[in-house]
Amino acid sequence: MLSEIKSLSFIVPCLNEEENIPEFVKQVHALQAQNYSIKYEMIFVDDGSHDKSLKILRELSKKHNHIRYISLTRNFGSHIALLAGVDHCQTDAAVFIPADLQKNPSLVKTMLEHVSKGAEIVIGRQKKTKTGLMTRWLASFFYFVFELVGNVTLPSGGTDFILITRRPIQFLRENREYDVNIFMLLLWPGFRSATFEYSEEKRFRGKSKWTFRKRISLAIDSFFGFSSVPLKMITRTGIVLASGSFIFVLYIVVETSILGSPVPGFPTLVAIITFGFGITFLALGMIAEYLSQVLSFSRGRPMYLVSEINEQEFQPRGEK
């Protein structure tokens, strides 16, 4: 029930967001002024910024007890930064939201309404994306393929805006995966969820740090992290190729030994070898992706390292 959500954390990953942080804080304060029944805190996770983001966060945390920050030693990625925020939040619910204000903080009110109806996870889905044509096409292709082979049901178009309650928060703390897609990890257990549509706004200041390269990297990690189909495809492809090779050998035997017709050798041999090597290297590449994820986990390295954190007393804004 909504009455059970008495406090909420805004977990905000930051990478060179000095121009956006003050305005983000201002808008969250405006939201809080409209609803004193929910106590808010903001947890900013500085993910290796090189601008004045950390300095601004230090100053804000001194002025406001409900603003906290975590500074990581380097850039670990936005999903790891979100996990760092989850590790340090002490509220009944948390919302993952970027500092660029493309997701309006006021949308949290809609999310809380879904929580009041029993949702443990509330997913925001963009009505229309403003990314480039190639990015949209590749994203659509990824979601189409993943719908066929993945073991997680994704909302149409995916998501990067989500609110979670205590049970999902605890799940994230107890289950760690390297090269993680935190949103797919949250959808995997089957928590009660609700989806709503929203219109993404123009970025307040600066340029997005979510590059095309990072999108591709996350897509690959997500595909191999939440689907075992590629491994099964290797076995099935091997069976098909072995069967085809056996049939071709029988064909050669019949043509040469029984019918006495010579079979052109060199072009056929080159084609078969080239095709075989292509399939082999593709299979090795798939196995290497899985082994890479296993190796990352088996090393036992921490997912992130904190260089600085303000350990002030937890005092969410909203108390009278």
JSON list of C-alpha atoms in Angstrom, two decimals, residues 9-213:
[
{"chain": "A", "resi": 9, "resn": "SER", "atom": "CA", "xyz": [15.47, 7.39, -2.32]},
{"chain": "A", "resi": 10, "resn": "PHE", "atom": "CA", "xyz": [16.32, 9.03, -5.63]},
{"chain": "A", "resi": 11, "resn": "ILE", "atom": "CA", "xyz": [19.40, 7.09, -6.76]},
{"chain": "A", "resi": 12, "resn": "VAL", "atom": "CA", "xyz": [21.18, 9.25, -9.31]},
{"chain": "A", "resi": 13, "resn": "PRO", "atom": "CA", "xyz": [24.30, 8.08, -11.22]},
{"chain": "A", "resi": 14, "resn": "CYS", "atom": "CA", "xyz": [26.46, 11.03, -12.29]},
{"chain": "A", "resi": 15, "resn": "LEU", "atom": "CA", "xyz": [29.21, 11.29, -14.87]},
{"chain": "A", "resi": 16, "resn": "ASN", "atom": "CA", "xyz": [30.28, 14.88, -15.49]},
{"chain": "A", "resi": 17, "resn": "GLU", "atom": "CA", "xyz": [26.87, 16.35, -14.64]},
{"chain": "A", "resi": 18, "resn": "GLU", "atom": "CA", "xyz": [27.95, 19.60, -12.98]},
{"chain": "A", "resi": 19, "resn": "GLU", "atom": "CA", "xyz": [25.47, 21.61, -15.06]},
{"chain": "A", "resi": 20, "resn": "ASN", "atom": "CA", "xyz": [22.48, 19.41, -14.23]},
{"chain": "A", "resi": 21, "resn": "ILE", "atom": "CA", "xyz": [22.84, 18.49, -10.55]},
{"chain": "A", "resi": 22, "resn": "PRO", "atom": "CA", "xyz": [21.64, 21.81, -9.03]},
{"chain": "A", "resi": 23, "resn": "GLU", "atom": "CA", "xyz": [18.54, 21.92, -11.24]},
{"chain": "A", "resi": 24, "resn": "PHE", "atom": "CA", "xyz": [17.78, 18.28, -10.49]},
{"chain": "A", "resi": 25, "resn": "VAL", "atom": "CA", "xyz": [17.89, 19.00, -6.75]},
{"chain": "A", "resi": 26, "resn": "LYS", "atom": "CA", "xyz": [15.65, 22.02, -7.26]},
{"chain": "A", "resi": 27, "resn": "GLN", "atom": "CA", "xyz": [13.01, 19.96, -9.07]},
{"chain": "A", "resi": 28, "resn": "VAL", "atom": "CA", "xyz": [13.04, 17.19, -6.47]},
{"chain": "A", "resi": 29, "resn": "HIS", "atom": "CA", "xyz": [12.59, 19.79, -3.73]},
{"chain": "A", "resi": 30, "resn": "ALA", "atom": "CA", "xyz": [9.61, 21.17, -5.64]},
{"chain": "A", "resi": 31, "resn": "LEU", "atom": "CA", "xyz": [8.15, 17.67, -5.83]},
{"chain": "A", "resi": 32, "resn": "GLN", "atom": "CA", "xyz": [8.66, 17.12, -2.12]},
{"chain": "A", "resi": 33, "resn": "ALA", "atom": "CA", "xyz": [6.93, 20.39, -1.31]},
{"chain": "A", "resi": 34, "resn": "GLN", "atom": "CA", "xyz": [3.78, 18.99, -2.93]},
{"chain": "A", "resi": 35, "resn": "ASN", "atom": "CA", "xyz": [3.76, 15.78, -0.91]},
{"chain": "A", "resi": 36, "resn": "TYR", "atom": "CA", "xyz": [4.90, 15.73, 2.73]},
{"chain": "A", "resi": 37, "resn": "SER", "atom": "CA", "xyz": [3.51, 12.24, 3.32]},
{"chain": "A", "resi": 38, "resn": "ILE", "atom": "CA", "xyz": [6.59, 10.74, 1.66]},
{"chain": "A", "resi": 39, "resn": "LYS", "atom": "CA", "xyz": [10.06, 11.50, 3.00]},
{"chain": "A", "resi": 40, "resn": "TYR", "atom": "CA", "xyz": [12.73, 11.86, 0.32]},
{"chain": "A", "resi": 41, "resn": "GLU", "atom": "CA", "xyz": [16.46, 11.48, 0.14]},
{"chain": "A", "resi": 42, "resn": "MET", "atom": "CA", "xyz": [18.80, 11.85, -2.81]},
{"chain": "A", "resi": 43, "resn": "ILE", "atom": "CA", "xyz": [21.80, 9.57, -3.25]},
{"chain": "A", "resi": 44, "resn": "PHE", "atom": "CA", "xyz": [24.14, 10.79, -5.97]},
{"chain": "A", "resi": 45, "resn": "VAL", "atom": "CA", "xyz": [26.74, 8.29, -7.18]},
{"chain": "A", "resi": 46, "resn": "ASP", "atom": "CA", "xyz": [29.68, 10.06, -8.82]},
{"chain": "A", "resi": 47, "resn": "ASP", "atom": "CA", "xyz": [30.89, 7.53, -11.39]},
{"chain": "A", "resi": 48, "resn": "GLY", "atom": "CA", "xyz": [34.39, 8.87, -12.01]},
{"chain": "A", "resi": 49, "resn": "SER", "atom": "CA", "xyz": [33.53, 12.44, -13.04]},
{"chain": "A", "resi": 50, "resn": "HIS", "atom": "CA", "xyz": [36.31, 14.79, -14.16]},
{"chain": "A", "resi": 51, "resn": "ASP", "atom": "CA", "xyz": [34.36, 18.03, -13.82]},
{"chain": "A", "resi": 52, "resn": "LYS", "atom": "CA", "xyz": [33.06, 19.80, -10.69]},
{"chain": "A", "resi": 53, "resn": "SER", "atom": "CA", "xyz": [30.29, 17.30, -9.98]},
{"chain": "A", "resi": 54, "resn": "LEU", "atom": "CA", "xyz": [31.88, 16.01, -6.78]},
{"chain": "A", "resi": 55, "resn": "LYS", "atom": "CA", "xyz": [32.59, 19.52, -5.50]},
{"chain": "A", "resi": 56, "resn": "ILE", "atom": "CA", "xyz": [28.95, 20.49, -6.07]},
{"chain": "A", "resi": 57, "resn": "LEU", "atom": "CA", "xyz": [27.76, 17.35, -4.29]},
{"chain": "A", "resi": 58, "resn": "ARG", "atom": "CA", "xyz": [29.97, 18.11, -1.29]},
{"chain": "A", "resi": 59, "resn": "GLU", "atom": "CA", "xyz": [28.48, 21.59, -1.01]},
{"chain": "A", "resi": 60, "resn": "LEU", "atom": "CA", "xyz": [24.90, 20.36, -1.40]},
{"chain": "A", "resi": 61, "resn": "SER", "atom": "CA", "xyz": [25.34, 17.64, 1.22]},
{"chain": "A", "resi": 62, "resn": "LYS", "atom": "CA", "xyz": [26.55, 20.24, 3.72]},
{"chain": "A", "resi": 63, "resn": "LYS", "atom": "CA", "xyz": [23.43, 22.34, 3.14]},
{"chain": "A", "resi": 64, "resn": "HIS", "atom": "CA", "xyz": [20.93, 19.48, 3.09]},
{"chain": "A", "resi": 65, "resn": "ASN", "atom": "CA", "xyz": [20.96, 16.41, 5.34]},
{"chain": "A", "resi": 66, "resn": "HIS", "atom": "CA", "xyz": [18.76, 14.52, 2.90]},
{"chain": "A", "resi": 67, "resn": "ILE", "atom": "CA", "xyz": [21.38, 14.76, 0.12]},
{"chain": "A", "resi": 68, "resn": "ARG", "atom": "CA", "xyz": [24.08, 12.10, 0.22]},
{"chain": "A", "resi": 69, "resn": "TYR", "atom": "CA", "xyz": [26.81, 11.20, -2.23]},
{"chain": "A", "resi": 70, "resn": "ILE", "atom": "CA", "xyz": [29.09, 8.31, -3.05]},
{"chain": "A", "resi": 71, "resn": "SER", "atom": "CA", "xyz": [32.20, 8.93, -5.12]},
{"chain": "A", "resi": 72, "resn": "LEU", "atom": "CA", "xyz": [33.64, 5.89, -6.93]},
{"chain": "A", "resi": 73, "resn": "THR", "atom": "CA", "xyz": [37.36, 5.58, -7.62]},
{"chain": "A", "resi": 74, "resn": "ARG", "atom": "CA", "xyz": [36.79, 5.44, -11.38]},
{"chain": "A", "resi": 75, "resn": "ASN", "atom": "CA", "xyz": [34.08, 4.99, -13.98]},
{"chain": "A", "resi": 76, "resn": "PHE", "atom": "CA", "xyz": [32.50, 1.58, -13.34]},
{"chain": "A", "resi": 77, "resn": "GLY", "atom": "CA", "xyz": [29.41, 2.18, -15.49]},
{"chain": "A", "resi": 78, "resn": "SER", "atom": "CA", "xyz": [25.96, 3.50, -14.69]},
{"chain": "A", "resi": 79, "resn": "HIS", "atom": "CA", "xyz": [24.50, 0.12, -13.74]},
{"chain": "A", "resi": 80, "resn": "ILE", "atom": "CA", "xyz": [27.24, -0.54, -11.19]},
{"chain": "A", "resi": 81, "resn": "ALA", "atom": "CA", "xyz": [26.77, 3.01, -9.90]},
{"chain": "A", "resi": 82, "resn": "LEU", "atom": "CA", "xyz": [23.08, 2.24, -9.36]},
{"chain": "A", "resi": 83, "resn": "LEU", "atom": "CA", "xyz": [24.02, -0.87, -7.37]},
{"chain": "A", "resi": 84, "resn": "ALA", "atom": "CA", "xyz": [26.30, 1.26, -5.20]},
{"chain": "A", "resi": 85, "resn": "GLY", "atom": "CA", "xyz": [23.34, 3.53, -4.50]},
{"chain": "A", "resi": 86, "resn": "VAL", "atom": "CA", "xyz": [21.14, 0.56, -3.63]},
{"chain": "A", "resi": 87, "resn": "ASP", "atom": "CA", "xyz": [23.76, -0.66, -1.15]},
{"chain": "A", "resi": 88, "resn": "HIS", "atom": "CA", "xyz": [23.53, 2.64, 0.75]},
{"chain": "A", "resi": 89, "resn": "CYS", "atom": "CA", "xyz": [19.83, 3.49, 0.57]},
{"chain": "A", "resi": 90, "resn": "GLN", "atom": "CA", "xyz": [17.82, 3.10, 3.78]},
{"chain": "A", "resi": 91, "resn": "THR", "atom": "CA", "xyz": [14.32, 3.88, 2.54]},
{"chain": "A", "resi": 92, "resn": "ASP", "atom": "CA", "xyz": [11.19, 1.87, 1.75]},
{"chain": "A", "resi": 93, "resn": "ALA", "atom": "CA", "xyz": [11.60, 2.37, -1.99]},
{"chain": "A", "resi": 94, "resn": "ALA", "atom": "CA", "xyz": [14.12, 3.66, -4.53]},
{"chain": "A", "resi": 95, "resn": "VAL", "atom": "CA", "xyz": [13.83, 5.16, -7.98]},
{"chain": "A", "resi": 96, "resn": "PHE", "atom": "CA", "xyz": [16.64, 5.00, -10.54]},
{"chain": "A", "resi": 97, "resn": "ILE", "atom": "CA", "xyz": [16.79, 8.29, -12.38]},
{"chain": "A", "resi": 98, "resn": "PRO", "atom": "CA", "xyz": [19.53, 10.16, -14.31]},
{"chain": "A", "resi": 99, "resn": "ALA", "atom": "CA", "xyz": [20.56, 13.70, -13.42]},
{"chain": "A", "resi": 100, "resn": "ASP", "atom": "CA", "xyz": [19.97, 15.08, -16.93]},
{"chain": "A", "resi": 101, "resn": "LEU", "atom": "CA", "xyz": [16.22, 15.60, -16.23]},
{"chain": "A", "resi": 102, "resn": "GLN", "atom": "CA", "xyz": [15.09, 13.72, -19.32]},
{"chain": "A", "resi": 103, "resn": "LYS", "atom": "CA", "xyz": [13.01, 11.76, -16.82]},
{"chain": "A", "resi": 104, "resn": "ASN", "atom": "CA", "xyz": [10.96, 14.34, -14.94]},
{"chain": "A", "resi": 105, "resn": "PRO", "atom": "CA", "xyz": [11.11, 13.71, -11.16]},
{"chain": "A", "resi": 106, "resn": "SER", "atom": "CA", "xyz": [7.38, 14.50, -10.92]},
{"chain": "A", "resi": 107, "resn": "LEU", "atom": "CA", "xyz": [6.70, 11.15, -12.65]},
{"chain": "A", "resi": 108, "resn": "VAL", "atom": "CA", "xyz": [7.47, 9.53, -9.30]},
{"chain": "A", "resi": 109, "resn": "LYS", "atom": "CA", "xyz": [3.92, 10.40, -8.22]},
{"chain": "A", "resi": 110, "resn": "THR", "atom": "CA", "xyz": [2.58, 8.14, -10.97]},
{"chain": "A", "resi": 111, "resn": "MET", "atom": "CA", "xyz": [4.96, 5.39, -9.91]},
{"chain": "A", "resi": 112, "resn": "LEU", "atom": "CA", "xyz": [3.82, 5.58, -6.30]},
{"chain": "A", "resi": 113, "resn": "GLU", "atom": "CA", "xyz": [0.21, 5.26, -7.42]},
{"chain": "A", "resi": 114, "resn": "HIS", "atom": "CA", "xyz": [1.09, 1.92, -9.02]},
{"chain": "A", "resi": 115, "resn": "VAL", "atom": "CA", "xyz": [2.82, 0.85, -5.80]},
{"chain": "A", "resi": 116, "resn": "SER", "atom": "CA", "xyz": [-0.40, 1.61, -3.90]},
{"chain": "A", "resi": 117, "resn": "LYS", "atom": "CA", "xyz": [-2.11, -0.94, -6.16]},
{"chain": "A", "resi": 118, "resn": "GLY", "atom": "CA", "xyz": [0.36, -3.68, -5.21]},
{"chain": "A", "resi": 119, "resn": "ALA", "atom": "CA", "xyz": [3.27, -3.29, -7.64]},
{"chain": "A", "resi": 120, "resn": "GLU", "atom": "CA", "xyz": [6.74, -4.06, -6.29]},
{"chain": "A", "resi": 121, "resn": "ILE", "atom": "CA", "xyz": [8.44, -2.74, -9.42]},
{"chain": "A", "resi": 122, "resn": "VAL", "atom": "CA", "xyz": [7.17, 0.15, -11.55]},
{"chain": "A", "resi": 123, "resn": "ILE", "atom": "CA", "xyz": [8.63, 0.47, -15.03]},
{"chain": "A", "resi": 124, "resn": "GLY", "atom": "CA", "xyz": [8.61, 3.64, -17.10]},
{"chain": "A", "resi": 125, "resn": "ARG", "atom": "CA", "xyz": [8.47, 3.16, -20.86]},
{"chain": "A", "resi": 126, "resn": "GLN", "atom": "CA", "xyz": [9.07, 5.98, -23.34]},
{"chain": "A", "resi": 127, "resn": "LYS", "atom": "CA", "xyz": [6.20, 6.80, -25.66]},
{"chain": "A", "resi": 128, "resn": "LYS", "atom": "CA", "xyz": [8.61, 7.84, -28.40]},
{"chain": "A", "resi": 129, "resn": "THR", "atom": "CA", "xyz": [12.38, 7.76, -28.35]},
{"chain": "A", "resi": 130, "resn": "LYS", "atom": "CA", "xyz": [14.41, 10.67, -29.71]},
{"chain": "A", "resi": 131, "resn": "THR", "atom": "CA", "xyz": [17.52, 8.67, -30.59]},
{"chain": "A", "resi": 132, "resn": "GLY", "atom": "CA", "xyz": [18.89, 8.32, -34.12]},
{"chain": "A", "resi": 133, "resn": "LEU", "atom": "CA", "xyz": [17.38, 6.05, -36.74]},
{"chain": "A", "resi": 134, "resn": "MET", "atom": "CA", "xyz": [20.24, 3.53, -36.63]},
{"chain": "A", "resi": 135, "resn": "THR", "atom": "CA", "xyz": [20.11, 3.35, -32.81]},
{"chain": "A", "resi": 136, "resn": "ARG", "atom": "CA", "xyz": [16.34, 2.82, -32.87]},
{"chain": "A", "resi": 137, "resn": "TRP", "atom": "CA", "xyz": [16.64, 0.12, -35.52]},
{"chain": "A", "resi": 138, "resn": "LEU", "atom": "CA", "xyz": [19.35, -1.76, -33.64]},
{"chain": "A", "resi": 139, "resn": "ALA", "atom": "CA", "xyz": [17.42, -1.45, -30.37]},
{"chain": "A", "resi": 140, "resn": "SER", "atom": "CA", "xyz": [14.27, -2.83, -32.01]},
{"chain": "A", "resi": 141, "resn": "PHE", "atom": "CA", "xyz": [16.27, -5.69, -33.51]},
{"chain": "A", "resi": 142, "resn": "PHE", "atom": "CA", "xyz": [17.81, -6.51, -30.11]},
{"chain": "A", "resi": 143, "resn": "TYR", "atom": "CA", "xyz": [14.46, -6.57, -28.31]},
{"chain": "A", "resi": 144, "resn": "PHE", "atom": "CA", "xyz": [12.96, -8.69, -31.09]},
{"chain": "A", "resi": 145, "resn": "VAL", "atom": "CA", "xyz": [15.76, -11.27, -30.86]},
{"chain": "A", "resi": 146, "resn": "PHE", "atom": "CA", "xyz": [15.81, -11.21, -27.07]},
{"chain": "A", "resi": 147, "resn": "GLU", "atom": "CA", "xyz": [12.06, -11.80, -26.99]},
{"chain": "A", "resi": 148, "resn": "LEU", "atom": "CA", "xyz": [12.71, -15.04, -28.89]},
{"chain": "A", "resi": 149, "resn": "VAL", "atom": "CA", "xyz": [15.71, -16.38, -26.97]},
{"chain": "A", "resi": 150, "resn": "GLY", "atom": "CA", "xyz": [15.88, -14.57, -23.61]},
{"chain": "A", "resi": 151, "resn": "ASN", "atom": "CA", "xyz": [14.60, -15.83, -20.26]},
{"chain": "A", "resi": 152, "resn": "VAL", "atom": "CA", "xyz": [13.40, -12.37, -19.17]},
{"chain": "A", "resi": 153, "resn": "THR", "atom": "CA", "xyz": [10.25, -10.70, -20.45]},
{"chain": "A", "resi": 154, "resn": "LEU", "atom": "CA", "xyz": [11.08, -7.12, -21.41]},
{"chain": "A", "resi": 155, "resn": "PRO", "atom": "CA", "xyz": [8.59, -4.29, -21.80]},
{"chain": "A", "resi": 156, "resn": "SER", "atom": "CA", "xyz": [8.22, -3.14, -25.38]},
{"chain": "A", "resi": 157, "resn": "GLY", "atom": "CA", "xyz": [11.13, -0.83, -26.16]},
{"chain": "A", "resi": 158, "resn": "GLY", "atom": "CA", "xyz": [12.99, -1.70, -22.95]},
{"chain": "A", "resi": 159, "resn": "THR", "atom": "CA", "xyz": [13.41, 0.58, -19.95]},
{"chain": "A", "resi": 160, "resn": "ASP", "atom": "CA", "xyz": [15.96, 2.60, -17.98]},
{"chain": "A", "resi": 161, "resn": "PHE", "atom": "CA", "xyz": [13.53, 4.29, -15.56]},
{"chain": "A", "resi": 162, "resn": "ILE", "atom": "CA", "xyz": [12.29, 2.17, -12.69]},
{"chain": "A", "resi": 163, "resn": "LEU", "atom": "CA", "xyz": [11.06, 2.30, -9.08]},
{"chain": "A", "resi": 164, "resn": "ILE", "atom": "CA", "xyz": [11.61, -0.63, -6.73]},
{"chain": "A", "resi": 165, "resn": "THR", "atom": "CA", "xyz": [10.31, -1.45, -3.25]},
{"chain": "A", "resi": 166, "resn": "ARG", "atom": "CA", "xyz": [11.94, -3.28, -0.34]},
{"chain": "A", "resi": 167, "resn": "ARG", "atom": "CA", "xyz": [11.86, -6.84, -1.71]},
{"chain": "A", "resi": 168, "resn": "PRO", "atom": "CA", "xyz": [13.56, -5.98, -5.03]},
{"chain": "A", "resi": 169, "resn": "ILE", "atom": "CA", "xyz": [16.05, -3.79, -3.14]},
{"chain": "A", "resi": 170, "resn": "GLN", "atom": "CA", "xyz": [16.98, -6.73, -0.93]},
{"chain": "A", "resi": 171, "resn": "PHE", "atom": "CA", "xyz": [17.21, -9.00, -3.97]},
{"chain": "A", "resi": 172, "resn": "LEU", "atom": "CA", "xyz": [19.78, -6.69, -5.59]},
{"chain": "A", "resi": 173, "resn": "ARG", "atom": "CA", "xyz": [21.85, -6.64, -2.41]},
{"chain": "A", "resi": 174, "resn": "GLU", "atom": "CA", "xyz": [21.92, -10.43, -2.19]},
{"chain": "A", "resi": 175, "resn": "ASN", "atom": "CA", "xyz": [22.48, -11.24, -5.87]},
{"chain": "A", "resi": 176, "resn": "ARG", "atom": "CA", "xyz": [25.51, -9.81, -7.62]},
{"chain": "A", "resi": 177, "resn": "GLU", "atom": "CA", "xyz": [26.51, -10.28, -11.24]},
{"chain": "A", "resi": 178, "resn": "TYR", "atom": "CA", "xyz": [29.38, -8.71, -13.13]},
{"chain": "A", "resi": 179, "resn": "ASP", "atom": "CA", "xyz": [28.70, -7.03, -16.48]},
{"chain": "A", "resi": 180, "resn": "VAL", "atom": "CA", "xyz": [25.19, -6.62, -15.13]},
{"chain": "A", "resi": 181, "resn": "ASN", "atom": "CA", "xyz": [22.10, -5.16, -16.74]},
{"chain": "A", "resi": 182, "resn": "ILE", "atom": "CA", "xyz": [20.41, -4.11, -13.51]},
{"chain": "A", "resi": 183, "resn": "PHE", "atom": "CA", "xyz": [17.00, -3.69, -15.16]},
{"chain": "A", "resi": 184, "resn": "MET", "atom": "CA", "xyz": [16.96, -7.23, -16.59]},
{"chain": "A", "resi": 185, "resn": "LEU", "atom": "CA", "xyz": [18.22, -8.56, -13.26]},
{"chain": "A", "resi": 186, "resn": "LEU", "atom": "CA", "xyz": [15.23, -6.93, -11.54]},
{"chain": "A", "resi": 187, "resn": "LEU", "atom": "CA", "xyz": [12.77, -8.38, -14.06]},
{"chain": "A", "resi": 188, "resn": "TRP", "atom": "CA", "xyz": [14.15, -11.92, -13.82]},
{"chain": "A", "resi": 189, "resn": "PRO", "atom": "CA", "xyz": [12.63, -12.99, -10.42]},
{"chain": "A", "resi": 190, "resn": "GLY", "atom": "CA", "xyz": [9.05, -12.17, -11.45]},
{"chain": "A", "resi": 191, "resn": "PHE", "atom": "CA", "xyz": [8.21, -9.50, -8.88]},
{"chain": "A", "resi": 192, "resn": "ARG", "atom": "CA", "xyz": [4.77, -7.92, -9.21]},
{"chain": "A", "resi": 193, "resn": "SER", "atom": "CA", "xyz": [5.27, -5.15, -11.76]},
{"chain": "A", "resi": 194, "resn": "ALA", "atom": "CA", "xyz": [3.40, -2.33, -13.44]},
{"chain": "A", "resi": 195, "resn": "THR", "atom": "CA", "xyz": [4.28, -0.32, -16.55]},
{"chain": "A", "resi": 196, "resn": "PHE", "atom": "CA", "xyz": [3.37, 3.22, -17.50]},
{"chain": "A", "resi": 197, "resn": "GLU", "atom": "CA", "xyz": [4.23, 5.41, -20.47]},
{"chain": "A", "resi": 198, "resn": "TYR", "atom": "CA", "xyz": [5.92, 8.78, -20.30]},
{"chain": "A", "resi": 199, "resn": "SER", "atom": "CA", "xyz": [7.35, 11.35, -22.68]},
{"chain": "A", "resi": 200, "resn": "GLU", "atom": "CA", "xyz": [11.08, 11.86, -22.36]},
{"chain": "A", "resi": 201, "resn": "GLU", "atom": "CA", "xyz": [12.07, 15.50, -22.12]},
{"chain": "A", "resi": 202, "resn": "LYS", "atom": "CA", "xyz": [15.02, 17.28, -23.67]},
{"chain": "A", "resi": 203, "resn": "ARG", "atom": "CA", "xyz": [18.27, 16.97, -21.77]},
{"chain": "A", "resi": 204, "resn": "PHE", "atom": "CA", "xyz": [18.64, 20.01, -19.47]},
{"chain": "A", "resi": 205, "resn": "ARG", "atom": "CA", "xyz": [22.33, 20.72, -20.15]},
{"chain": "A", "resi": 206, "resn": "GLY", "atom": "CA", "xyz": [25.36, 19.02, -21.70]},
{"chain": "A", "resi": 207, "resn": "LYS", "atom": "CA", "xyz": [25.68, 15.91, -23.84]},
{"chain": "A", "resi": 208, "resn": "SER", "atom": "CA", "xyz": [24.65, 12.36, -23.06]},
{"chain": "A", "resi": 209, "resn": "LYS", "atom": "CA", "xyz": [27.41, 10.04, -21.83]},
{"chain": "A", "resi": 210, "resn": "TRP", "atom": "CA", "xyz": [25.43, 7.02, -23.03]},
{"chain": "A", "resi": 211, "resn": "THR", "atom": "CA", "xyz": [27.40, 6.42, -26.22]},
{"chain": "A", "resi": 212, "resn": "PHE", "atom": "CA", "xyz": [26.65, 4.02, -29.05]},
{"chain": "A", "resi": 213, "resn": "ARG", "atom": "CA", "xyz": [29.60, 1.87, -27.99]}
]
